[in-house]
Short mmCIF file of N, CA and C in Angstrom, two decimals:
data_model
loop_
_atom_site.label_atom_id
_atom_site.label_comp_id
_atom_site.label_asym_id
_atom_site.label_seq_id
_atom_site.Cartn_x
_atom_site.Cartn_y
_atom_site.Cartn_z
N MET Y 1 76.61 77.49 0.03
CA MET Y 1 75.22 77.59 -0.33
C MET Y 1 75.04 78.75 -1.31
N ALA Y 2 74.16 78.56 -2.25
CA ALA Y 2 73.93 79.58 -3.27
C ALA Y 2 73.34 80.83 -2.64
N ARG Y 3 72.32 80.67 -1.81
CA ARG Y 3 71.70 81.81 -1.16
C ARG Y 3 71.67 81.53 0.33
N ALA Y 4 72.35 82.34 1.09
CA ALA Y 4 72.48 82.08 2.52
C ALA Y 4 71.20 82.41 3.28
N THR Y 5 70.44 83.35 2.79
CA THR Y 5 69.22 83.71 3.51
C THR Y 5 68.02 83.40 2.65
N ALA Y 6 66.98 83.01 3.30
CA ALA Y 6 65.75 82.70 2.58
C ALA Y 6 64.83 83.90 2.66
N ALA Y 7 64.00 84.03 1.66
CA ALA Y 7 63.01 85.08 1.71
C ALA Y 7 62.08 84.77 2.87
N PRO Y 8 61.69 85.80 3.65
CA PRO Y 8 60.82 85.52 4.79
C PRO Y 8 59.55 84.82 4.33
N LEU Y 9 59.21 83.78 5.03
CA LEU Y 9 58.02 83.02 4.70
C LEU Y 9 56.85 83.59 5.49
N SER Y 10 55.77 83.66 4.85
CA SER Y 10 54.58 84.19 5.49
C SER Y 10 54.10 83.21 6.54
N VAL Y 11 53.72 83.73 7.68
CA VAL Y 11 53.23 82.90 8.77
C VAL Y 11 51.92 82.23 8.37
N GLU Y 12 51.20 82.84 7.45
CA GLU Y 12 49.93 82.30 7.04
C GLU Y 12 50.08 81.09 6.10
N TRP Y 13 51.28 80.92 5.53
CA TRP Y 13 51.47 79.80 4.61
C TRP Y 13 51.22 78.50 5.32
N ASP Y 14 50.63 77.59 4.60
CA ASP Y 14 50.49 76.25 5.17
C ASP Y 14 51.77 75.46 4.89
N ALA Y 15 51.89 74.32 5.51
CA ALA Y 15 53.11 73.51 5.40
C ALA Y 15 53.40 73.13 3.95
N ASP Y 16 52.38 72.76 3.20
CA ASP Y 16 52.59 72.34 1.81
C ASP Y 16 53.23 73.46 0.99
N HIS Y 17 52.67 74.64 1.06
CA HIS Y 17 53.17 75.75 0.27
C HIS Y 17 54.57 76.16 0.71
N ALA Y 18 54.80 76.24 2.02
CA ALA Y 18 56.11 76.65 2.53
C ALA Y 18 57.20 75.65 2.15
N VAL Y 19 56.92 74.38 2.34
CA VAL Y 19 57.93 73.36 2.03
C VAL Y 19 58.19 73.30 0.53
N THR Y 20 57.15 73.50 -0.26
CA THR Y 20 57.33 73.52 -1.72
C THR Y 20 58.26 74.65 -2.13
N GLU Y 21 58.07 75.83 -1.55
CA GLU Y 21 58.94 76.97 -1.89
C GLU Y 21 60.37 76.74 -1.42
N LEU Y 22 60.51 76.23 -0.20
CA LEU Y 22 61.85 75.94 0.29
C LEU Y 22 62.53 74.88 -0.57
N TYR Y 23 61.81 73.88 -0.97
CA TYR Y 23 62.34 72.81 -1.82
C TYR Y 23 62.84 73.39 -3.14
N ARG Y 24 62.01 74.22 -3.74
CA ARG Y 24 62.37 74.81 -5.04
C ARG Y 24 63.64 75.64 -4.92
N GLU Y 25 63.79 76.37 -3.85
CA GLU Y 25 64.93 77.29 -3.69
C GLU Y 25 66.20 76.61 -3.17
N HIS Y 26 66.06 75.59 -2.31
CA HIS Y 26 67.23 75.13 -1.55
C HIS Y 26 67.53 73.64 -1.66
N TYR Y 27 66.80 72.92 -2.46
CA TYR Y 27 67.03 71.48 -2.54
C TYR Y 27 68.46 71.17 -3.00
N ARG Y 28 68.87 71.74 -4.11
CA ARG Y 28 70.20 71.42 -4.65
C ARG Y 28 71.34 71.80 -3.71
N PRO Y 29 71.34 73.01 -3.15
CA PRO Y 29 72.43 73.31 -2.20
C PRO Y 29 72.45 72.38 -0.99
N LEU Y 30 71.27 71.99 -0.53
CA LEU Y 30 71.22 71.07 0.62
C LEU Y 30 71.74 69.68 0.23
N VAL Y 31 71.46 69.25 -0.99
CA VAL Y 31 71.99 67.96 -1.45
C VAL Y 31 73.51 68.03 -1.55
N ARG Y 32 74.04 69.16 -2.04
CA ARG Y 32 75.50 69.30 -2.10
C ARG Y 32 76.11 69.23 -0.70
N LEU Y 33 75.47 69.90 0.26
CA LEU Y 33 75.93 69.86 1.64
C LEU Y 33 75.93 68.42 2.17
N ALA Y 34 74.84 67.72 1.97
CA ALA Y 34 74.74 66.34 2.45
C ALA Y 34 75.74 65.43 1.73
N ALA Y 35 75.93 65.65 0.44
CA ALA Y 35 76.87 64.81 -0.32
C ALA Y 35 78.30 64.99 0.21
N LEU Y 36 78.64 66.19 0.59
CA LEU Y 36 79.97 66.42 1.17
C LEU Y 36 80.11 65.70 2.50
N LEU Y 37 79.02 65.58 3.23
CA LEU Y 37 79.07 64.93 4.54
C LEU Y 37 79.05 63.40 4.44
N VAL Y 38 78.20 62.85 3.58
CA VAL Y 38 78.06 61.39 3.53
C VAL Y 38 78.84 60.75 2.39
N ARG Y 39 79.40 61.54 1.51
CA ARG Y 39 80.24 61.06 0.39
C ARG Y 39 79.50 60.11 -0.54
N ASP Y 40 78.21 60.36 -0.73
CA ASP Y 40 77.41 59.51 -1.61
C ASP Y 40 76.19 60.32 -2.04
N HIS Y 41 76.07 60.55 -3.34
CA HIS Y 41 75.01 61.43 -3.84
C HIS Y 41 73.62 60.86 -3.59
N ALA Y 42 73.42 59.59 -3.82
CA ALA Y 42 72.09 58.99 -3.63
C ALA Y 42 71.66 59.08 -2.16
N THR Y 43 72.57 58.80 -1.25
CA THR Y 43 72.26 58.89 0.17
C THR Y 43 72.02 60.34 0.56
N ALA Y 44 72.78 61.25 -0.04
CA ALA Y 44 72.58 62.68 0.24
C ALA Y 44 71.18 63.12 -0.15
N GLU Y 45 70.71 62.66 -1.29
CA GLU Y 45 69.35 63.00 -1.71
C GLU Y 45 68.32 62.46 -0.72
N GLU Y 46 68.52 61.25 -0.24
CA GLU Y 46 67.60 60.67 0.75
C GLU Y 46 67.60 61.49 2.04
N VAL Y 47 68.79 61.89 2.48
CA VAL Y 47 68.91 62.68 3.70
C VAL Y 47 68.13 63.98 3.55
N VAL Y 48 68.29 64.65 2.43
CA VAL Y 48 67.61 65.94 2.21
C VAL Y 48 66.10 65.72 2.11
N GLN Y 49 65.70 64.72 1.39
CA GLN Y 49 64.26 64.46 1.27
C GLN Y 49 63.65 64.13 2.63
N ASP Y 50 64.34 63.34 3.43
CA ASP Y 50 63.85 63.03 4.77
C ASP Y 50 63.76 64.30 5.62
N SER Y 51 64.71 65.21 5.43
CA SER Y 51 64.68 66.47 6.18
C SER Y 51 63.48 67.31 5.77
N PHE Y 52 63.17 67.34 4.49
CA PHE Y 52 61.99 68.07 4.04
C PHE Y 52 60.71 67.43 4.59
N VAL Y 53 60.65 66.13 4.60
CA VAL Y 53 59.48 65.45 5.15
C VAL Y 53 59.33 65.78 6.64
N ALA Y 54 60.45 65.76 7.37
CA ALA Y 54 60.41 66.08 8.79
C ALA Y 54 59.96 67.53 9.00
N MET Y 55 60.44 68.43 8.15
CA MET Y 55 60.03 69.83 8.27
C MET Y 55 58.54 69.98 8.02
N HIS Y 56 58.05 69.28 7.02
CA HIS Y 56 56.62 69.35 6.72
C HIS Y 56 55.81 68.90 7.93
N GLY Y 57 56.25 67.83 8.56
CA GLY Y 57 55.53 67.33 9.72
C GLY Y 57 55.62 68.24 10.93
N ALA Y 58 56.69 69.00 11.03
CA ALA Y 58 56.91 69.87 12.19
C ALA Y 58 56.58 71.33 11.90
N TRP Y 59 56.01 71.60 10.76
CA TRP Y 59 55.79 72.99 10.36
C TRP Y 59 54.99 73.77 11.40
N ARG Y 60 53.96 73.20 11.97
CA ARG Y 60 53.12 73.91 12.96
C ARG Y 60 53.89 74.21 14.24
N ARG Y 61 54.89 73.38 14.56
CA ARG Y 61 55.68 73.60 15.78
C ARG Y 61 56.83 74.57 15.56
N LEU Y 62 57.07 74.94 14.33
CA LEU Y 62 58.17 75.87 14.00
C LEU Y 62 57.79 77.25 14.53
N ARG Y 63 58.56 77.77 15.49
CA ARG Y 63 58.23 79.05 16.12
C ARG Y 63 58.40 80.21 15.17
N ASP Y 64 59.49 80.17 14.40
CA ASP Y 64 59.78 81.29 13.50
C ASP Y 64 59.95 80.74 12.09
N PRO Y 65 58.92 80.82 11.26
CA PRO Y 65 59.01 80.28 9.90
C PRO Y 65 60.15 80.88 9.07
N SER Y 66 60.65 82.06 9.45
CA SER Y 66 61.75 82.64 8.69
C SER Y 66 63.06 81.88 8.94
N LYS Y 67 63.08 81.05 9.96
CA LYS Y 67 64.27 80.25 10.26
C LYS Y 67 64.13 78.82 9.73
N ALA Y 68 63.21 78.61 8.82
CA ALA Y 68 62.96 77.28 8.28
C ALA Y 68 64.20 76.73 7.56
N LEU Y 69 64.92 77.58 6.85
CA LEU Y 69 66.13 77.12 6.15
C LEU Y 69 67.19 76.66 7.16
N SER Y 70 67.33 77.37 8.25
CA SER Y 70 68.28 76.96 9.29
C SER Y 70 67.86 75.61 9.87
N TYR Y 71 66.57 75.45 10.09
CA TYR Y 71 66.04 74.17 10.58
C TYR Y 71 66.39 73.06 9.60
N LEU Y 72 66.19 73.33 8.31
CA LEU Y 72 66.50 72.33 7.29
C LEU Y 72 67.98 71.97 7.27
N ARG Y 73 68.83 72.97 7.31
CA ARG Y 73 70.28 72.71 7.31
C ARG Y 73 70.66 71.83 8.51
N GLN Y 74 70.14 72.21 9.68
CA GLN Y 74 70.46 71.43 10.88
C GLN Y 74 69.93 70.01 10.76
N ALA Y 75 68.75 69.85 10.19
CA ALA Y 75 68.18 68.52 10.00
C ALA Y 75 69.04 67.70 9.04
N VAL Y 76 69.53 68.33 7.99
CA VAL Y 76 70.40 67.63 7.02
C VAL Y 76 71.68 67.18 7.71
N VAL Y 77 72.29 68.06 8.48
CA VAL Y 77 73.53 67.71 9.18
C VAL Y 77 73.29 66.57 10.17
N ASN Y 78 72.20 66.65 10.93
CA ASN Y 78 71.91 65.60 11.91
C ASN Y 78 71.62 64.27 11.24
N LYS Y 79 70.87 64.29 10.14
CA LYS Y 79 70.57 63.04 9.44
C LYS Y 79 71.83 62.47 8.79
N ALA Y 80 72.70 63.33 8.29
CA ALA Y 80 73.97 62.86 7.71
C ALA Y 80 74.82 62.20 8.80
N ARG Y 81 74.86 62.80 9.99
CA ARG Y 81 75.59 62.17 11.10
C ARG Y 81 75.02 60.80 11.43
N SER Y 82 73.69 60.73 11.41
CA SER Y 82 73.04 59.46 11.70
C SER Y 82 73.41 58.40 10.67
N VAL Y 83 73.46 58.79 9.40
CA VAL Y 83 73.85 57.87 8.34
C VAL Y 83 75.28 57.38 8.56
N LEU Y 84 76.17 58.31 8.91
CA LEU Y 84 77.57 57.94 9.12
C LEU Y 84 77.72 57.02 10.33
N ARG Y 85 76.96 57.28 11.40
CA ARG Y 85 77.00 56.38 12.56
C ARG Y 85 76.50 54.99 12.18
N HIS Y 86 75.43 54.95 11.41
CA HIS Y 86 74.88 53.66 10.98
C HIS Y 86 75.90 52.90 10.14
N ARG Y 87 76.57 53.59 9.23
CA ARG Y 87 77.60 52.94 8.41
C ARG Y 87 78.71 52.36 9.28
N ALA Y 88 79.12 53.13 10.28
CA ALA Y 88 80.20 52.67 11.15
C ALA Y 88 79.80 51.41 11.90
N VAL Y 89 78.56 51.36 12.37
CA VAL Y 89 78.09 50.17 13.09
C VAL Y 89 78.01 48.98 12.15
N VAL Y 90 77.50 49.20 10.94
CA VAL Y 90 77.40 48.11 9.97
C VAL Y 90 78.79 47.58 9.62
N GLU Y 91 79.73 48.47 9.39
CA GLU Y 91 81.09 48.03 9.06
C GLU Y 91 81.74 47.29 10.23
N LYS Y 92 81.45 47.75 11.45
CA LYS Y 92 82.03 47.12 12.63
C LYS Y 92 81.52 45.69 12.79
N HIS Y 93 80.27 45.47 12.46
CA HIS Y 93 79.67 44.15 12.65
C HIS Y 93 79.55 43.35 11.36
N ALA Y 94 80.19 43.79 10.32
CA ALA Y 94 80.14 43.06 9.05
C ALA Y 94 80.87 41.73 9.22
N PRO Y 95 80.34 40.68 8.61
CA PRO Y 95 81.01 39.38 8.74
C PRO Y 95 82.38 39.42 8.08
N LYS Y 96 83.30 38.74 8.70
CA LYS Y 96 84.65 38.65 8.15
C LYS Y 96 84.63 37.79 6.90
N ALA Y 97 85.43 38.18 5.93
CA ALA Y 97 85.53 37.40 4.70
C ALA Y 97 86.21 36.07 5.00
N LEU Y 98 85.70 35.04 4.38
CA LEU Y 98 86.30 33.72 4.56
C LEU Y 98 87.64 33.68 3.84
N PRO Y 99 88.60 32.98 4.40
CA PRO Y 99 89.88 32.86 3.69
C PRO Y 99 89.69 32.09 2.39
N ASP Y 100 90.55 32.41 1.46
CA ASP Y 100 90.47 31.72 0.17
C ASP Y 100 90.71 30.23 0.39
N ALA Y 101 89.80 29.46 -0.12
CA ALA Y 101 89.90 28.01 0.00
C ALA Y 101 90.14 27.43 -1.39
N PRO Y 102 90.89 26.37 -1.46
CA PRO Y 102 91.10 25.77 -2.77
C PRO Y 102 89.77 25.25 -3.33
N SER Y 103 89.68 25.28 -4.62
CA SER Y 103 88.45 24.84 -5.28
C SER Y 103 88.32 23.32 -5.21
N ALA Y 104 87.14 22.84 -5.50
CA ALA Y 104 86.91 21.39 -5.52
C ALA Y 104 87.78 20.73 -6.59
N GLU Y 105 87.96 21.42 -7.70
CA GLU Y 105 88.80 20.86 -8.77
C GLU Y 105 90.24 20.70 -8.29
N HIS Y 106 90.71 21.68 -7.53
CA HIS Y 106 92.06 21.63 -6.99
C HIS Y 106 92.21 20.40 -6.08
N GLY Y 107 91.22 20.19 -5.22
CA GLY Y 107 91.25 19.03 -4.33
C GLY Y 107 91.23 17.72 -5.10
N ALA Y 108 90.42 17.67 -6.17
CA ALA Y 108 90.34 16.45 -6.98
C ALA Y 108 91.67 16.18 -7.68
N LEU Y 109 92.29 17.23 -8.20
CA LEU Y 109 93.58 17.06 -8.88
C LEU Y 109 94.65 16.60 -7.88
N ASN Y 110 94.63 17.18 -6.68
CA ASN Y 110 95.59 16.75 -5.66
C ASN Y 110 95.40 15.28 -5.31
N LEU Y 111 94.16 14.85 -5.21
CA LEU Y 111 93.86 13.46 -4.90
C LEU Y 111 94.38 12.54 -6.00
N LEU Y 112 94.15 12.94 -7.25
CA LEU Y 112 94.65 12.13 -8.38
C LEU Y 112 96.17 12.05 -8.37
N GLU Y 113 96.81 13.19 -8.11
CA GLU Y 113 98.28 13.20 -8.07
C GLU Y 113 98.79 12.32 -6.93
N ARG Y 114 98.13 12.43 -5.77
CA ARG Y 114 98.54 11.62 -4.63
C ARG Y 114 98.39 10.14 -4.94
N GLU Y 115 97.27 9.76 -5.56
CA GLU Y 115 97.05 8.35 -5.92
C GLU Y 115 98.10 7.88 -6.93
N ALA Y 116 98.49 8.74 -7.86
CA ALA Y 116 99.51 8.38 -8.84
C ALA Y 116 100.86 8.15 -8.15
N VAL Y 117 101.18 8.99 -7.17
CA VAL Y 117 102.44 8.83 -6.44
C VAL Y 117 102.41 7.53 -5.63
N ILE Y 118 101.28 7.25 -5.01
CA ILE Y 118 101.18 6.01 -4.22
C ILE Y 118 101.31 4.78 -5.12
N ARG Y 119 100.67 4.82 -6.27
CA ARG Y 119 100.82 3.69 -7.22
C ARG Y 119 102.27 3.55 -7.65
N ALA Y 120 102.92 4.68 -7.92
CA ALA Y 120 104.33 4.63 -8.34
C ALA Y 120 105.21 4.12 -7.20
N LEU Y 121 104.91 4.52 -5.98
CA LEU Y 121 105.69 4.03 -4.82
C LEU Y 121 105.58 2.52 -4.69
N ARG Y 122 104.41 1.98 -4.96
CA ARG Y 122 104.20 0.53 -4.83
C ARG Y 122 105.04 -0.26 -5.83
N LYS Y 123 105.42 0.39 -6.93
CA LYS Y 123 106.22 -0.30 -7.95
C LYS Y 123 107.71 -0.33 -7.60
N LEU Y 124 108.12 0.47 -6.60
CA LEU Y 124 109.53 0.53 -6.23
C LEU Y 124 109.95 -0.69 -5.42
N PRO Y 125 111.25 -1.03 -5.47
CA PRO Y 125 111.76 -2.08 -4.58
C PRO Y 125 111.57 -1.66 -3.11
N THR Y 126 111.46 -2.61 -2.23
CA THR Y 126 111.12 -2.38 -0.82
C THR Y 126 112.04 -1.36 -0.15
N ARG Y 127 113.35 -1.50 -0.27
CA ARG Y 127 114.30 -0.60 0.39
C ARG Y 127 114.16 0.84 -0.12
N GLN Y 128 113.99 1.01 -1.42
CA GLN Y 128 113.82 2.36 -1.98
C GLN Y 128 112.51 2.98 -1.47
N ARG Y 129 111.44 2.19 -1.49
CA ARG Y 129 110.14 2.68 -1.02
C ARG Y 129 110.24 3.09 0.45
N GLU Y 130 110.87 2.23 1.29
CA GLU Y 130 111.00 2.55 2.71
C GLU Y 130 111.81 3.83 2.92
N ALA Y 131 112.91 3.99 2.21
CA ALA Y 131 113.77 5.17 2.36
C ALA Y 131 113.01 6.45 1.97
N ILE Y 132 112.26 6.39 0.88
CA ILE Y 132 111.51 7.57 0.42
C ILE Y 132 110.37 7.90 1.39
N VAL Y 133 109.64 6.89 1.81
CA VAL Y 133 108.51 7.13 2.72
C VAL Y 133 109.01 7.70 4.04
N LEU Y 134 110.08 7.12 4.59
CA LEU Y 134 110.60 7.64 5.86
C LEU Y 134 111.15 9.06 5.71
N ARG Y 135 111.75 9.35 4.57
CA ARG Y 135 112.34 10.68 4.35
C ARG Y 135 111.27 11.75 4.10
N TYR Y 136 110.38 11.51 3.16
CA TYR Y 136 109.47 12.56 2.72
C TYR Y 136 108.10 12.52 3.40
N TYR Y 137 107.64 11.37 3.84
CA TYR Y 137 106.36 11.29 4.54
C TYR Y 137 106.56 11.27 6.05
N GLY Y 138 107.64 10.61 6.48
CA GLY Y 138 107.95 10.55 7.91
C GLY Y 138 108.77 11.73 8.37
N ASP Y 139 109.35 12.46 7.44
CA ASP Y 139 110.17 13.65 7.71
C ASP Y 139 111.34 13.32 8.67
N LEU Y 140 111.97 12.16 8.43
CA LEU Y 140 113.10 11.75 9.25
C LEU Y 140 114.41 12.17 8.58
N SER Y 141 115.43 12.34 9.39
CA SER Y 141 116.76 12.67 8.85
C SER Y 141 117.41 11.39 8.33
N GLU Y 142 118.51 11.57 7.60
CA GLU Y 142 119.22 10.39 7.07
C GLU Y 142 119.68 9.48 8.20
N ALA Y 143 120.14 10.06 9.29
CA ALA Y 143 120.62 9.26 10.43
C ALA Y 143 119.46 8.47 11.04
N GLN Y 144 118.30 9.12 11.17
CA GLN Y 144 117.14 8.43 11.75
C GLN Y 144 116.66 7.30 10.83
N ILE Y 145 116.71 7.54 9.52
CA ILE Y 145 116.30 6.52 8.56
C ILE Y 145 117.26 5.33 8.63
N ALA Y 146 118.56 5.64 8.66
CA ALA Y 146 119.56 4.58 8.74
C ALA Y 146 119.34 3.73 9.99
N HIS Y 147 119.05 4.37 11.09
CA HIS Y 147 118.81 3.63 12.33
C HIS Y 147 117.53 2.79 12.22
N ALA Y 148 116.45 3.37 11.66
CA ALA Y 148 115.16 2.65 11.53
C ALA Y 148 115.28 1.47 10.59
N MET Y 149 116.04 1.63 9.49
CA MET Y 149 116.16 0.56 8.50
C MET Y 149 117.30 -0.40 8.82
N GLY Y 150 118.17 -0.01 9.75
CA GLY Y 150 119.32 -0.86 10.10
C GLY Y 150 120.37 -0.88 9.00
N ILE Y 151 120.56 0.24 8.30
CA ILE Y 151 121.58 0.34 7.24
C ILE Y 151 122.40 1.61 7.47
N SER Y 152 123.45 1.78 6.67
CA SER Y 152 124.31 2.96 6.82
C SER Y 152 123.66 4.19 6.18
N ARG Y 153 124.19 5.36 6.56
CA ARG Y 153 123.67 6.61 5.98
C ARG Y 153 123.95 6.65 4.48
N GLY Y 154 125.06 6.12 4.06
CA GLY Y 154 125.38 6.08 2.63
C GLY Y 154 124.36 5.24 1.86
N ALA Y 155 123.94 4.13 2.46
CA ALA Y 155 122.93 3.26 1.82
C ALA Y 155 121.59 4.00 1.75
N VAL Y 156 121.27 4.79 2.78
CA VAL Y 156 120.02 5.57 2.77
C VAL Y 156 120.06 6.56 1.61
N LYS Y 157 121.19 7.23 1.43
CA LYS Y 157 121.33 8.20 0.33
C LYS Y 157 121.16 7.50 -1.01
N SER Y 158 121.77 6.34 -1.13
CA SER Y 158 121.71 5.58 -2.38
C SER Y 158 120.29 5.12 -2.68
N HIS Y 159 119.61 4.53 -1.69
CA HIS Y 159 118.24 4.06 -1.90
C HIS Y 159 117.30 5.23 -2.21
N THR Y 160 117.48 6.34 -1.50
CA THR Y 160 116.62 7.50 -1.72
C THR Y 160 116.83 8.06 -3.12
N SER Y 161 118.06 8.20 -3.53
CA SER Y 161 118.36 8.74 -4.85
C SER Y 161 117.81 7.86 -5.96
N ARG Y 162 118.05 6.56 -5.86
CA ARG Y 162 117.54 5.63 -6.89
C ARG Y 162 116.00 5.61 -6.89
N GLY Y 163 115.41 5.67 -5.69
CA GLY Y 163 113.96 5.65 -5.59
C GLY Y 163 113.33 6.89 -6.22
N ILE Y 164 113.93 8.05 -6.00
CA ILE Y 164 113.42 9.31 -6.59
C ILE Y 164 113.52 9.24 -8.10
N SER Y 165 114.61 8.74 -8.62
CA SER Y 165 114.77 8.61 -10.08
C SER Y 165 113.73 7.67 -10.66
N ALA Y 166 113.51 6.56 -9.99
CA ALA Y 166 112.51 5.59 -10.47
C ALA Y 166 111.11 6.19 -10.39
N LEU Y 167 110.80 6.90 -9.31
CA LEU Y 167 109.48 7.56 -9.19
C LEU Y 167 109.27 8.56 -10.32
N ARG Y 168 110.29 9.36 -10.57
CA ARG Y 168 110.20 10.38 -11.62
C ARG Y 168 109.88 9.75 -12.97
N SER Y 169 110.57 8.68 -13.31
CA SER Y 169 110.34 8.07 -14.62
C SER Y 169 108.96 7.39 -14.66
N VAL Y 170 108.49 6.77 -13.58
CA VAL Y 170 107.17 6.15 -13.56
C VAL Y 170 106.09 7.24 -13.70
N LEU Y 171 106.24 8.35 -12.96
CA LEU Y 171 105.24 9.42 -13.00
C LEU Y 171 105.24 10.13 -14.35
N GLU Y 172 106.40 10.26 -14.97
CA GLU Y 172 106.45 10.90 -16.31
C GLU Y 172 105.76 10.04 -17.35
N GLN Y 173 105.80 8.74 -17.19
CA GLN Y 173 105.13 7.85 -18.13
C GLN Y 173 103.62 7.92 -17.99
N THR Y 174 103.12 8.17 -16.77
CA THR Y 174 101.66 8.19 -16.56
C THR Y 174 101.03 9.53 -16.94
N THR Y 175 101.83 10.58 -17.07
CA THR Y 175 101.25 11.89 -17.40
C THR Y 175 101.42 12.27 -18.83
#
């Protein structure tokens, strides 16, 4: 604080005059104090202004007007604590951010790509289409596919490989 002690205030002063003098002398140091406590200059100014308003309202109840600066400092500290408690409660109950969701355009593009793959699958010979669908959509192993289709594992590999090559060339032509 620039000046630790205030000039004694006359008991005869009314609240308006006393608060005006205190404001003129101690507003800036009190704002610096509040800013250090609340870490925000605009909020610090509000805290100090509210403290001055409270002092003005309580001036008649102030037993020793020479301790008005101490009253103001304590009011600033208490109001700063109140601001910090309020912030903590607000942060605690703040809504959680929604997870990033794909955009509508992304969904539309995926749908178009899926439809293109389905159209390309329909153009494949039956055995190749079955092998690819069971492998990549059914997530079956080569042995499970061979058993489901009633063919050897080597035939599954052959149908899957040829089907993938055919799909690739059909899809490259459409894009």
